[in-house]
mmCIF file of C-alpha atoms in Angstrom:
data_model
loop_
_atom_site.group_PDB
_atom_site.id
_atom_site.type_symbol
_atom_site.label_atom_id
_atom_site.label_comp_id
_atom_site.label_asym_id
_atom_site.label_seq_id
_atom_site.Cartn_x
_atom_site.Cartn_y
_atom_site.Cartn_z
ATOM 1 C CA UNK A 1 95.573 40.199 111.738
ATOM 2 C CA UNK A 2 94.086 43.145 109.844
ATOM 3 C CA UNK A 3 93.531 46.720 110.896
ATOM 4 C CA UNK A 4 90.307 47.134 112.815
ATOM 5 C CA UNK A 5 87.559 49.359 111.477
ATOM 6 C CA UNK A 6 85.744 49.977 114.760
ATOM 7 C CA UNK A 7 85.422 53.772 114.955
ATOM 8 C CA UNK A 8 85.439 53.469 118.719
ATOM 9 C CA UNK A 9 89.147 52.823 118.539
ATOM 10 C CA UNK A 10 89.594 56.429 117.492
ATOM 11 C CA UNK A 11 88.771 57.647 120.982
ATOM 12 C CA UNK A 12 90.433 56.636 124.250
ATOM 13 C CA UNK A 13 88.090 54.510 126.296
ATOM 14 C CA UNK A 14 88.357 53.184 129.839
ATOM 15 C CA UNK A 15 89.050 49.731 128.415
ATOM 16 C CA UNK A 16 91.957 51.154 126.390
ATOM 17 C CA UNK A 17 93.582 53.086 129.148
ATOM 18 C CA UNK A 18 94.229 50.669 131.956
ATOM 19 C CA UNK A 19 93.433 53.477 134.425
ATOM 20 C CA UNK A 20 90.344 53.707 136.572
ATOM 21 C CA UNK A 21 90.892 57.256 137.822
ATOM 22 C CA UNK A 22 88.985 59.557 135.441
ATOM 23 C CA UNK A 23 90.795 62.539 136.894
ATOM 24 C CA UNK A 24 93.979 61.501 135.118
ATOM 25 C CA UNK A 25 92.300 61.956 131.744
ATOM 26 C CA UNK A 26 91.507 65.588 132.655
ATOM 27 C CA UNK A 27 95.123 66.575 133.263
ATOM 28 C CA UNK A 28 96.458 69.042 130.712
ATOM 29 C CA UNK A 29 100.263 69.030 130.536
ATOM 30 C CA UNK A 30 101.593 72.570 130.476
ATOM 31 C CA UNK A 31 105.156 73.772 129.954
ATOM 32 C CA UNK A 32 108.298 71.766 130.704
ATOM 33 C CA UNK A 33 108.028 68.638 132.768
ATOM 34 C CA UNK A 34 110.263 67.616 135.672
ATOM 35 C CA UNK A 35 113.912 68.612 135.384
ATOM 36 C CA UNK A 36 113.067 71.102 132.623
ATOM 37 C CA UNK A 37 112.291 68.531 129.896
ATOM 38 C CA UNK A 38 109.891 69.837 127.262
ATOM 39 C CA UNK A 39 108.073 66.513 126.890
ATOM 40 C CA UNK A 40 104.399 66.423 127.796
ATOM 41 C CA UNK A 41 103.975 62.662 127.449
ATOM 42 C CA UNK A 42 105.912 59.427 126.980
ATOM 43 C CA UNK A 43 105.215 56.487 124.665
ATOM 44 C CA UNK A 44 107.018 53.212 125.327
ATOM 45 C CA UNK A 45 107.464 50.361 122.906
ATOM 46 C CA UNK A 46 106.655 47.048 124.603
ATOM 47 C CA UNK A 47 108.716 44.140 123.278
ATOM 48 C CA UNK A 48 112.364 44.634 124.183
ATOM 49 C CA UNK A 49 111.679 47.823 126.152
ATOM 50 C CA UNK A 50 109.179 46.832 128.833
ATOM 51 C CA UNK A 51 108.828 43.084 128.311
ATOM 52 C CA UNK A 52 111.454 40.423 127.645
ATOM 53 C CA UNK A 53 109.784 38.669 124.719
ATOM 54 C CA UNK A 54 112.727 38.127 122.380
ATOM 55 C CA UNK A 55 113.061 34.424 123.155
ATOM 56 C CA UNK A 56 109.344 33.518 122.976
ATOM 57 C CA UNK A 57 108.944 35.286 119.634
ATOM 58 C CA UNK A 58 112.179 33.782 118.271
ATOM 59 C CA UNK A 59 111.065 30.298 119.331
ATOM 60 C CA UNK A 60 107.652 30.843 117.745
ATOM 61 C CA UNK A 61 109.169 31.985 114.470
ATOM 62 C CA UNK A 62 111.575 29.064 114.436
ATOM 63 C CA UNK A 63 108.804 26.556 115.159
ATOM 64 C CA UNK A 64 106.620 27.915 112.350
ATOM 65 C CA UNK A 65 109.461 28.067 109.821
ATOM 66 C CA UNK A 66 110.635 24.529 110.567
ATOM 67 C CA UNK A 67 107.059 23.210 110.530
ATOM 68 C CA UNK A 68 106.855 24.434 106.927
ATOM 69 C CA UNK A 69 110.184 22.950 105.879
ATOM 70 C CA UNK A 70 112.316 26.070 106.146
ATOM 71 C CA UNK A 71 115.407 26.890 108.189
ATOM 72 C CA UNK A 72 115.534 29.747 110.678
ATOM 73 C CA UNK A 73 118.849 31.598 110.833
ATOM 74 C CA UNK A 74 120.203 34.228 113.183
ATOM 75 C CA UNK A 75 120.285 36.693 110.291
ATOM 76 C CA UNK A 76 116.618 36.098 109.566
ATOM 77 C CA UNK A 77 115.703 36.527 113.217
ATOM 78 C CA UNK A 78 117.650 39.802 113.353
ATOM 79 C CA UNK A 79 115.809 40.985 110.241
ATOM 80 C CA UNK A 80 112.405 40.413 111.860
ATOM 81 C CA UNK A 81 113.299 42.326 115.044
ATOM 82 C CA UNK A 82 110.727 45.047 115.658
ATOM 83 C CA UNK A 83 108.633 44.281 112.587
ATOM 84 C CA UNK A 84 104.873 43.898 112.603
ATOM 85 C CA UNK A 85 103.211 40.539 112.127
ATOM 86 C CA UNK A 86 102.509 40.887 108.392
ATOM 87 C CA UNK A 87 106.055 42.014 107.568
ATOM 88 C CA UNK A 88 107.496 39.214 109.708
ATOM 89 C CA UNK A 89 105.423 36.632 107.865
ATOM 90 C CA UNK A 90 106.589 37.986 104.519
ATOM 91 C CA UNK A 91 110.212 37.482 105.545
ATOM 92 C CA UNK A 92 109.648 34.039 107.041
ATOM 93 C CA UNK A 93 107.849 32.902 103.891
ATOM 94 C CA UNK A 94 110.982 33.560 101.832
ATOM 95 C CA UNK A 95 112.749 30.577 103.426
ATOM 96 C CA UNK A 96 109.825 28.160 103.079
ATOM 97 C CA UNK A 97 109.739 25.876 100.047
ATOM 98 C CA UNK A 98 106.615 25.882 97.925
ATOM 99 C CA UNK A 99 103.634 28.232 97.924
ATOM 100 C CA UNK A 100 102.677 29.909 101.203
ATOM 101 C CA UNK A 101 99.262 31.112 102.341
ATOM 102 C CA UNK A 102 100.315 34.333 104.077
ATOM 103 C CA UNK A 103 97.029 34.849 105.894
ATOM 104 C CA UNK A 104 97.069 31.327 107.332
ATOM 105 C CA UNK A 105 100.759 31.643 108.217
ATOM 106 C CA UNK A 106 100.098 34.911 110.015
ATOM 107 C CA UNK A 107 97.385 33.321 112.150
ATOM 108 C CA UNK A 108 99.644 30.336 112.865
ATOM 109 C CA UNK A 109 102.518 32.567 113.990
ATOM 110 C CA UNK A 110 100.180 34.673 116.113
ATOM 111 C CA UNK A 111 98.826 31.599 117.920
ATOM 112 C CA UNK A 112 102.321 30.198 118.453
ATOM 113 C CA UNK A 113 103.757 33.467 119.765
ATOM 114 C CA UNK A 114 100.781 34.298 121.983
ATOM 115 C CA UNK A 115 100.981 30.910 123.666
ATOM 116 C CA UNK A 116 104.722 31.146 124.256
ATOM 117 C CA UNK A 117 104.597 34.742 125.554
ATOM 118 C CA UNK A 118 101.730 33.854 127.895
ATOM 119 C CA UNK A 119 103.659 30.900 129.372
ATOM 120 C CA UNK A 120 106.587 33.008 130.533
ATOM 121 C CA UNK A 121 105.768 36.733 130.725
ATOM 122 C CA UNK A 122 108.702 38.713 132.085
ATOM 123 C CA UNK A 123 109.228 42.430 132.642
ATOM 124 C CA UNK A 124 112.661 43.779 131.796
ATOM 125 C CA UNK A 125 114.674 45.101 134.763
ATOM 126 C CA UNK A 126 113.284 48.380 136.036
ATOM 127 C CA UNK A 127 110.288 48.377 133.678
ATOM 128 C CA UNK A 128 107.467 48.468 136.212
ATOM 129 C CA UNK A 129 109.252 50.881 138.541
ATOM 130 C CA UNK A 130 110.220 53.236 135.705
ATOM 131 C CA UNK A 131 106.745 53.349 134.177
ATOM 132 C CA UNK A 132 105.114 53.804 137.586
ATOM 133 C CA UNK A 133 107.362 56.712 138.498
ATOM 134 C CA UNK A 134 107.235 58.451 135.123
ATOM 135 C CA UNK A 135 103.439 58.067 135.010
ATOM 136 C CA UNK A 136 103.258 60.248 138.106
ATOM 137 C CA UNK A 137 104.738 63.105 136.052
ATOM 138 C CA UNK A 138 103.578 62.498 132.480
ATOM 139 C CA UNK A 139 100.725 60.666 130.733
ATOM 140 C CA UNK A 140 102.147 57.399 129.408
ATOM 141 C CA UNK A 141 101.194 55.258 126.407
ATOM 142 C CA UNK A 142 102.455 51.904 125.148
ATOM 143 C CA UNK A 143 102.846 51.650 121.362
ATOM 144 C CA UNK A 144 103.510 48.181 119.992
ATOM 145 C CA UNK A 145 103.786 46.245 116.750
ATOM 146 C CA UNK A 146 102.102 43.310 118.482
ATOM 147 C CA UNK A 147 98.358 42.806 118.013
ATOM 148 C CA UNK A 148 96.088 43.825 120.884
ATOM 149 C CA UNK A 149 95.274 40.230 121.817
ATOM 150 C CA UNK A 150 98.963 39.712 122.651
ATOM 151 C CA UNK A 151 99.837 43.195 123.884
ATOM 152 C CA UNK A 152 97.221 43.839 126.544
ATOM 153 C CA UNK A 153 97.436 40.463 128.350
ATOM 154 C CA UNK A 154 101.218 40.765 128.337
ATOM 155 C CA UNK A 155 101.149 44.251 129.860
ATOM 156 C CA UNK A 156 98.652 43.066 132.463
ATOM 157 C CA UNK A 157 100.775 40.065 133.378
ATOM 158 C CA UNK A 158 103.931 42.134 133.954
ATOM 159 C CA UNK A 159 102.072 44.772 135.981
ATOM 160 C CA UNK A 160 102.195 47.690 133.538
ATOM 161 C CA UNK A 161 98.703 47.870 132.005
ATOM 162 C CA UNK A 162 97.111 49.672 134.944
ATOM 163 C CA UNK A 163 99.901 52.273 134.984
ATOM 164 C CA UNK A 164 99.420 53.665 131.478
ATOM 165 C CA UNK A 165 96.866 55.998 129.935
ATOM 166 C CA UNK A 166 96.389 54.096 126.681
ATOM 167 C CA UNK A 167 97.794 51.292 124.513
ATOM 168 C CA UNK A 168 98.092 51.292 120.727
ATOM 169 C CA UNK A 169 98.504 47.914 119.033
ATOM 170 C CA UNK A 170 99.447 47.169 115.442
ATOM 171 C CA UNK A 171 95.941 45.984 114.529
ATOM 172 C CA UNK A 172 94.370 49.229 115.754
ATOM 173 C CA UNK A 173 95.959 51.462 113.116
ATOM 174 C CA UNK A 174 96.077 51.522 109.326
ATOM 175 C CA UNK A 175 99.780 50.585 109.151
ATOM 176 C CA UNK A 176 102.184 49.292 111.826
ATOM 177 C CA UNK A 177 105.719 50.511 112.470
ATOM 178 C CA UNK A 178 107.849 51.656 110.617
ATOM 179 C CA UNK A 179 104.872 53.719 109.428
ATOM 180 C CA UNK A 180 104.119 56.664 111.755
ATOM 181 C CA UNK A 181 100.490 55.660 112.387
ATOM 182 C CA UNK A 182 100.966 53.980 115.807
ATOM 183 C CA UNK A 183 102.773 56.982 117.292
ATOM 184 C CA UNK A 184 100.423 59.479 115.681
ATOM 185 C CA UNK A 185 97.486 57.617 117.225
ATOM 186 C CA UNK A 186 99.152 57.551 120.649
ATOM 187 C CA UNK A 187 99.791 61.290 120.496
ATOM 188 C CA UNK A 188 96.191 61.889 119.448
ATOM 189 C CA UNK A 189 94.878 59.811 122.346
ATOM 190 C CA UNK A 190 97.096 61.659 124.797
ATOM 191 C CA UNK A 191 95.996 64.990 123.347
ATOM 192 C CA UNK A 192 99.548 66.012 122.443
ATOM 193 C CA UNK A 193 101.429 67.145 119.367
ATOM 194 C CA UNK A 194 103.880 64.358 118.440
ATOM 195 C CA UNK A 195 106.812 66.722 118.948
ATOM 196 C CA UNK A 196 105.990 66.801 122.681
ATOM 197 C CA UNK A 197 105.673 63.034 123.121
ATOM 198 C CA UNK A 198 108.913 61.195 123.834
ATOM 199 C CA UNK A 199 109.135 57.777 122.173
ATOM 200 C CA UNK A 200 111.215 55.044 123.826
ATOM 201 C CA UNK A 201 112.304 52.319 121.403
ATOM 202 C CA UNK A 202 114.730 49.427 121.032
ATOM 203 C CA UNK A 203 114.574 48.666 117.301
ATOM 204 C CA UNK A 204 115.435 50.559 114.110
ATOM 205 C CA UNK A 205 111.871 49.850 112.933
ATOM 206 C CA UNK A 206 110.391 51.553 115.988
ATOM 207 C CA UNK A 207 112.826 54.469 115.841
ATOM 208 C CA UNK A 208 111.882 55.033 112.190
ATOM 209 C CA UNK A 209 108.180 55.036 113.071
ATOM 210 C CA UNK A 210 108.600 57.542 115.882
ATOM 211 C CA UNK A 211 110.767 59.862 113.824
ATOM 212 C CA UNK A 212 108.315 59.698 110.919
ATOM 213 C CA UNK A 213 105.587 60.762 113.335
ATOM 214 C CA UNK A 214 107.677 63.720 114.488
ATOM 215 C CA UNK A 215 108.436 62.412 117.981
ATOM 216 C CA UNK A 216 111.747 62.828 119.802
ATOM 217 C CA UNK A 217 113.222 59.360 120.277
ATOM 218 C CA UNK A 218 115.331 57.792 122.990
ATOM 219 C CA UNK A 219 116.738 54.369 122.208
ATOM 220 C CA UNK A 220 117.238 51.594 124.734
ATOM 221 C CA UNK A 221 120.159 49.591 123.397
ATOM 222 C CA UNK A 222 121.246 46.809 125.709
ATOM 223 C CA UNK A 223 124.205 44.595 124.682
ATOM 224 C CA UNK A 224 123.355 42.500 121.639
ATOM 225 C CA UNK A 225 120.570 44.827 120.484
ATOM 226 C CA UNK A 226 120.615 46.572 117.093
ATOM 227 C CA UNK A 227 122.472 49.863 116.720
ATOM 228 C CA UNK A 228 120.035 52.785 116.936
ATOM 229 C CA UNK A 229 121.883 55.435 114.965
ATOM 230 C CA UNK A 230 118.750 57.457 114.181
ATOM 231 C CA UNK A 231 117.636 57.919 117.793
ATOM 232 C CA UNK A 232 118.198 61.333 119.369
ATOM 233 C CA UNK A 233 119.998 59.638 122.261
ATOM 234 C CA UNK A 234 120.686 56.059 123.289
ATOM 235 C CA UNK A 235 120.626 54.783 126.868
ATOM 236 C CA UNK A 236 121.539 51.316 128.161
ATOM 237 C CA UNK A 237 118.366 50.518 130.099
ATOM 238 C CA UNK A 238 115.195 51.864 131.691
ATOM 239 C CA UNK A 239 116.788 52.880 135.006
ATOM 240 C CA UNK A 240 119.106 55.116 132.960
ATOM 241 C CA UNK A 241 116.054 56.617 131.259
ATOM 242 C CA UNK A 242 114.520 57.342 134.632
ATOM 243 C CA UNK A 243 117.710 59.053 135.830
ATOM 244 C CA UNK A 244 117.935 61.135 132.657
ATOM 245 C CA UNK A 245 114.332 62.329 132.963
ATOM 246 C CA UNK A 246 114.047 62.784 136.715
ATOM 247 C CA UNK A 247 117.598 62.901 138.036
ATOM 248 C CA UNK A 248 119.166 60.514 140.541
ATOM 249 C CA UNK A 249 116.965 59.130 143.313
ATOM 250 C CA UNK A 250 116.944 61.184 146.480
ATOM 251 C CA UNK A 251 119.307 59.794 149.150
ATOM 252 C CA UNK A 252 117.616 57.934 151.953
#
């Protein structure tokens, strides 16, 4: 996939937001948010933060590599974690014998991954509840290295699309993560300086992108996930993020 040149992508539109209430777009965050946090908005990564897509993407990469005579290893899969489609294809091509048409391989991987993700969409524990509750206090974006044709149907299928203000996909910006462009675009759409938009990430690639954009970063590092040394803080899961931002739930 290539970056889109439609100038309409530069402005948030109803089709980008997932929200039907125009009043939400008129809210102007002022001062600290709940519990004294200085954030005025939140931007979530999708894969590995909101949606459990590790296995479908790993299976897609393995299928494509083996179809072209290569061998997929755990080390190679770890290296592709969090990368955009073009960078993933470049890595996969290194284990394929003979010449590789990168454009054709990218389309093949996209088709394979989209089909596998669509067959078994799954929200990570606490994802829908956390986004729903935080969206009542802050404008929320989703910023992903997946292309829009994968990202938006996935968010819709797990029940998150209608909760967020806007989505930014890898093919809607000039460069995907680890470049800062996706987070800069999300901040622009939310009407915020990047320093007031909290990024929530699970990969070193995503953390690097958010930090390059000037965003504070909280990492979600479940067991088996990469170490996120460059995040400002690391939490084990989304319920922990919710508790950190809003405090413990009120007793019933």
